[in-house]
Amino acid sequence: MSATIETPIVPGPIQGPTREEPLIEALLLDDYRSLVHLAYLILPPAISRARRVAAAHAVVQRALPPSLTLPPDLALPRELPYSLTAQPDVTIPATRHREFLRRRVVEEATRQAADRSLLARLGSVIAPADGLEFDPCTIRPDRTAIHRRCARGRRLAITATLLLTAGIMVALLSS
């Protein structure tokens, strides 16, 4: 009978690329809410509210991929002239970093809005809005507006179906 020796599980080095600029990630966390709001405003309003919020969060989370190289003007000096731990009131001016983050979020949101397929763009026009997508915790939705939008979507869907059916019938009868 032989005894096996197992090596203990010890946390090793972090796998994958790491970012040397923790300031950018800290600013992302500090400004996360405003960046999500900015992305939400840029995304097309035809998307439902829940999907738009989720897409805005995804845009902000993809704003800083690990493979992104920061411009050289945003890099911090290796040795700071002061100790950050000794003087807690000292802050590093980060306006360029914030501008860089905002620009990345705007670029990602506009790219995602432009990449929507024609079917996705038409789907928001044709599909009727159902009242279940409204969140009752935020604001009381106007029920008549919901019913009006549902009726408009149904009328549009019925009209499109009738036109498509008529086109198919004409094509079948003429051949």
GROMACS .gro file of C-alpha atoms in nm:
model
  175
    1MET     CA    1   0.000   0.000   0.000
    2SER     CA    2   0.156   0.323  -0.110
    3ALA     CA    3   0.067   0.663   0.018
    4THR     CA    4   0.024   0.944  -0.228
    5ILE     CA    5   0.133   1.290  -0.141
    6GLU     CA    6  -0.096   1.562  -0.262
    7THR     CA    7   0.027   1.912  -0.304
    8PRO     CA    8  -0.177   2.164  -0.111
    9ILE     CA    9  -0.386   2.408  -0.308
   10VAL     CA   10  -0.207   2.738  -0.291
   11PRO     CA   11  -0.327   3.041  -0.482
   12GLY     CA   12  -0.090   3.108  -0.766
   13PRO     CA   13  -0.036   3.404  -0.990
   14ILE     CA   14  -0.332   3.555  -1.168
   15GLN     CA   15  -0.387   3.391  -1.504
   16GLY     CA   16  -0.434   3.609  -1.808
   17PRO     CA   17  -0.339   3.966  -1.883
   18THR     CA   18  -0.342   4.215  -1.599
   19ARG     CA   19  -0.368   4.588  -1.618
   20GLU     CA   20  -0.089   4.796  -1.475
   21GLU     CA   21  -0.309   5.102  -1.435
   22PRO     CA   22  -0.542   5.045  -1.139
   23LEU     CA   23  -0.649   5.410  -1.150
   24ILE     CA   24  -0.855   5.354  -1.466
   25GLU     CA   25  -1.040   5.062  -1.307
   26ALA     CA   26  -1.095   5.260  -0.987
   27LEU     CA   27  -1.241   5.546  -1.188
   28LEU     CA   28  -1.462   5.299  -1.373
   29LEU     CA   29  -1.602   5.186  -1.041
   30ASP     CA   30  -1.641   5.542  -0.914
   31ASP     CA   31  -1.818   5.664  -1.227
   32TYR     CA   32  -2.002   5.339  -1.303
   33ARG     CA   33  -2.350   5.482  -1.247
   34SER     CA   34  -2.297   5.787  -1.467
   35LEU     CA   35  -2.130   5.577  -1.737
   36VAL     CA   36  -2.424   5.334  -1.742
   37HIS     CA   37  -2.661   5.630  -1.764
   38LEU     CA   38  -2.461   5.772  -2.055
   39ALA     CA   39  -2.466   5.438  -2.238
   40TYR     CA   40  -2.841   5.405  -2.170
   41LEU     CA   41  -2.903   5.743  -2.331
   42ILE     CA   42  -2.698   5.656  -2.639
   43LEU     CA   43  -2.857   5.315  -2.702
   44PRO     CA   44  -3.162   5.324  -2.931
   45PRO     CA   45  -3.493   5.385  -2.749
   46ALA     CA   46  -3.669   5.120  -2.958
   47ILE     CA   47  -3.521   4.850  -2.734
   48SER     CA   48  -3.733   4.763  -2.432
   49ARG     CA   49  -3.631   4.931  -2.108
   50ALA     CA   50  -3.505   4.613  -1.942
   51ARG     CA   51  -3.292   4.515  -2.241
   52ARG     CA   52  -3.160   4.868  -2.273
   53VAL     CA   53  -3.051   4.875  -1.908
   54ALA     CA   54  -2.880   4.537  -1.944
   55ALA     CA   55  -2.713   4.650  -2.267
   56ALA     CA   56  -2.592   4.971  -2.097
   57HIS     CA   57  -2.431   4.768  -1.818
   58ALA     CA   58  -2.268   4.541  -2.077
   59VAL     CA   59  -2.135   4.843  -2.268
   60VAL     CA   60  -1.968   4.985  -1.957
   61GLN     CA   61  -1.826   4.648  -1.858
   62ARG     CA   62  -1.678   4.604  -2.206
   63ALA     CA   63  -1.533   4.957  -2.214
   64LEU     CA   64  -1.201   4.836  -2.070
   65PRO     CA   65  -1.112   4.496  -2.216
   66PRO     CA   66  -0.792   4.341  -2.075
   67SER     CA   67  -0.624   4.361  -2.415
   68LEU     CA   68  -0.675   4.738  -2.440
   69THR     CA   69  -0.351   4.934  -2.433
   70LEU     CA   70  -0.381   5.272  -2.272
   71PRO     CA   71  -0.249   5.578  -2.452
   72PRO     CA   72   0.094   5.688  -2.327
   73ASP     CA   73  -0.036   6.022  -2.199
   74LEU     CA   74  -0.262   5.837  -1.953
   75ALA     CA   75   0.013   5.630  -1.794
   76LEU     CA   76   0.107   5.724  -1.440
   77PRO     CA   77   0.471   5.774  -1.348
   78ARG     CA   78   0.623   5.470  -1.180
   79GLU     CA   79   0.745   5.664  -0.877
   80LEU     CA   80   0.498   5.921  -0.755
   81PRO     CA   81   0.651   6.234  -0.601
   82TYR     CA   82   0.447   6.180  -0.288
   83SER     CA   83   0.319   5.889  -0.086
   84LEU     CA   84  -0.050   5.820  -0.130
   85THR     CA   85  -0.071   5.642   0.204
   86ALA     CA   86   0.089   5.924   0.400
   87GLN     CA   87  -0.140   6.197   0.268
   88PRO     CA   88  -0.499   6.076   0.224
   89ASP     CA   89  -0.621   6.419   0.101
   90VAL     CA   90  -0.392   6.411  -0.202
   91THR     CA   91  -0.573   6.301  -0.515
   92ILE     CA   92  -0.433   6.235  -0.856
   93PRO     CA   93  -0.596   6.456  -1.118
   94ALA     CA   94  -0.793   6.212  -1.330
   95THR     CA   95  -0.983   6.431  -1.573
   96ARG     CA   96  -0.802   6.283  -1.875
   97HIS     CA   97  -0.875   5.934  -1.747
   98ARG     CA   98  -1.244   6.016  -1.703
   99GLU     CA   99  -1.258   6.163  -2.053
  100PHE     CA  100  -1.091   5.848  -2.185
  101LEU     CA  101  -1.349   5.628  -2.008
  102ARG     CA  102  -1.642   5.836  -2.130
  103ARG     CA  103  -1.506   5.827  -2.486
  104ARG     CA  104  -1.468   5.447  -2.469
  105VAL     CA  105  -1.827   5.408  -2.341
  106VAL     CA  106  -1.963   5.637  -2.614
  107GLU     CA  107  -1.770   5.447  -2.883
  108GLU     CA  108  -1.889   5.109  -2.754
  109ALA     CA  109  -2.253   5.222  -2.722
  110THR     CA  110  -2.263   5.374  -3.070
  111ARG     CA  111  -2.097   5.063  -3.213
  112GLN     CA  112  -2.353   4.840  -3.045
  113ALA     CA  113  -2.641   5.062  -3.162
  114ALA     CA  114  -2.509   5.059  -3.520
  115ASP     CA  115  -2.457   4.681  -3.519
  116ARG     CA  116  -2.826   4.606  -3.469
  117SER     CA  117  -2.959   4.396  -3.753
  118LEU     CA  118  -3.246   4.504  -3.974
  119LEU     CA  119  -3.464   4.234  -3.821
  120ALA     CA  120  -3.391   4.364  -3.470
  121ARG     CA  121  -3.474   4.717  -3.581
  122LEU     CA  122  -3.800   4.607  -3.740
  123GLY     CA  123  -3.888   4.382  -3.448
  124SER     CA  124  -3.925   4.674  -3.213
  125VAL     CA  125  -4.163   4.846  -3.457
  126ILE     CA  126  -4.375   4.543  -3.545
  127ALA     CA  127  -4.395   4.371  -3.208
  128PRO     CA  128  -4.661   4.512  -2.978
  129ALA     CA  129  -4.554   4.622  -2.634
  130ASP     CA  130  -4.705   4.407  -2.363
  131GLY     CA  131  -4.781   4.555  -2.026
  132LEU     CA  132  -4.578   4.289  -1.845
  133GLU     CA  133  -4.250   4.456  -1.937
  134PHE     CA  134  -4.328   4.765  -1.734
  135ASP     CA  135  -4.182   4.766  -1.386
  136PRO     CA  136  -4.456   4.859  -1.137
  137CYS     CA  137  -4.197   4.971  -0.882
  138THR     CA  138  -4.068   5.264  -1.085
  139ILE     CA  139  -4.369   5.464  -1.199
  140ARG     CA  140  -4.732   5.376  -1.247
  141PRO     CA  141  -4.763   5.325  -1.619
  142ASP     CA  142  -5.057   5.485  -1.791
  143ARG     CA  143  -5.278   5.188  -1.877
  144THR     CA  144  -5.443   5.364  -2.170
  145ALA     CA  145  -5.103   5.433  -2.326
  146ILE     CA  146  -5.012   5.066  -2.288
  147HIS     CA  147  -5.337   4.954  -2.449
  148ARG     CA  148  -5.296   5.209  -2.730
  149ARG     CA  149  -4.943   5.088  -2.807
  150CYS     CA  150  -5.055   4.723  -2.799
  151ALA     CA  151  -5.343   4.800  -3.034
  152ARG     CA  152  -5.114   4.992  -3.271
  153GLY     CA  153  -4.867   4.703  -3.276
  154ARG     CA  154  -5.144   4.452  -3.342
  155ARG     CA  155  -5.286   4.664  -3.626
  156LEU     CA  156  -4.941   4.691  -3.782
  157ALA     CA  157  -4.881   4.316  -3.746
  158ILE     CA  158  -5.222   4.232  -3.897
  159THR     CA  159  -5.165   4.474  -4.187
  160ALA     CA  160  -4.820   4.328  -4.258
  161THR     CA  161  -4.961   3.974  -4.246
  162LEU     CA  162  -5.247   4.062  -4.482
  163LEU     CA  163  -5.011   4.227  -4.731
  164LEU     CA  164  -4.775   3.930  -4.721
  165THR     CA  165  -5.065   3.687  -4.766
  166ALA     CA  166  -5.204   3.890  -5.057
  167GLY     CA  167  -4.861   3.896  -5.223
  168ILE     CA  168  -4.826   3.519  -5.188
  169MET     CA  169  -5.176   3.461  -5.326
  170VAL     CA  170  -5.110   3.686  -5.627
  171ALA     CA  171  -4.780   3.508  -5.694
  172LEU     CA  172  -4.946   3.167  -5.674
  173LEU     CA  173  -5.240   3.264  -5.896
  174SER     CA  174  -5.024   3.431  -6.161
  175SER     CA  175  -4.792   3.132  -6.204
   0.00000   0.00000   0.00000
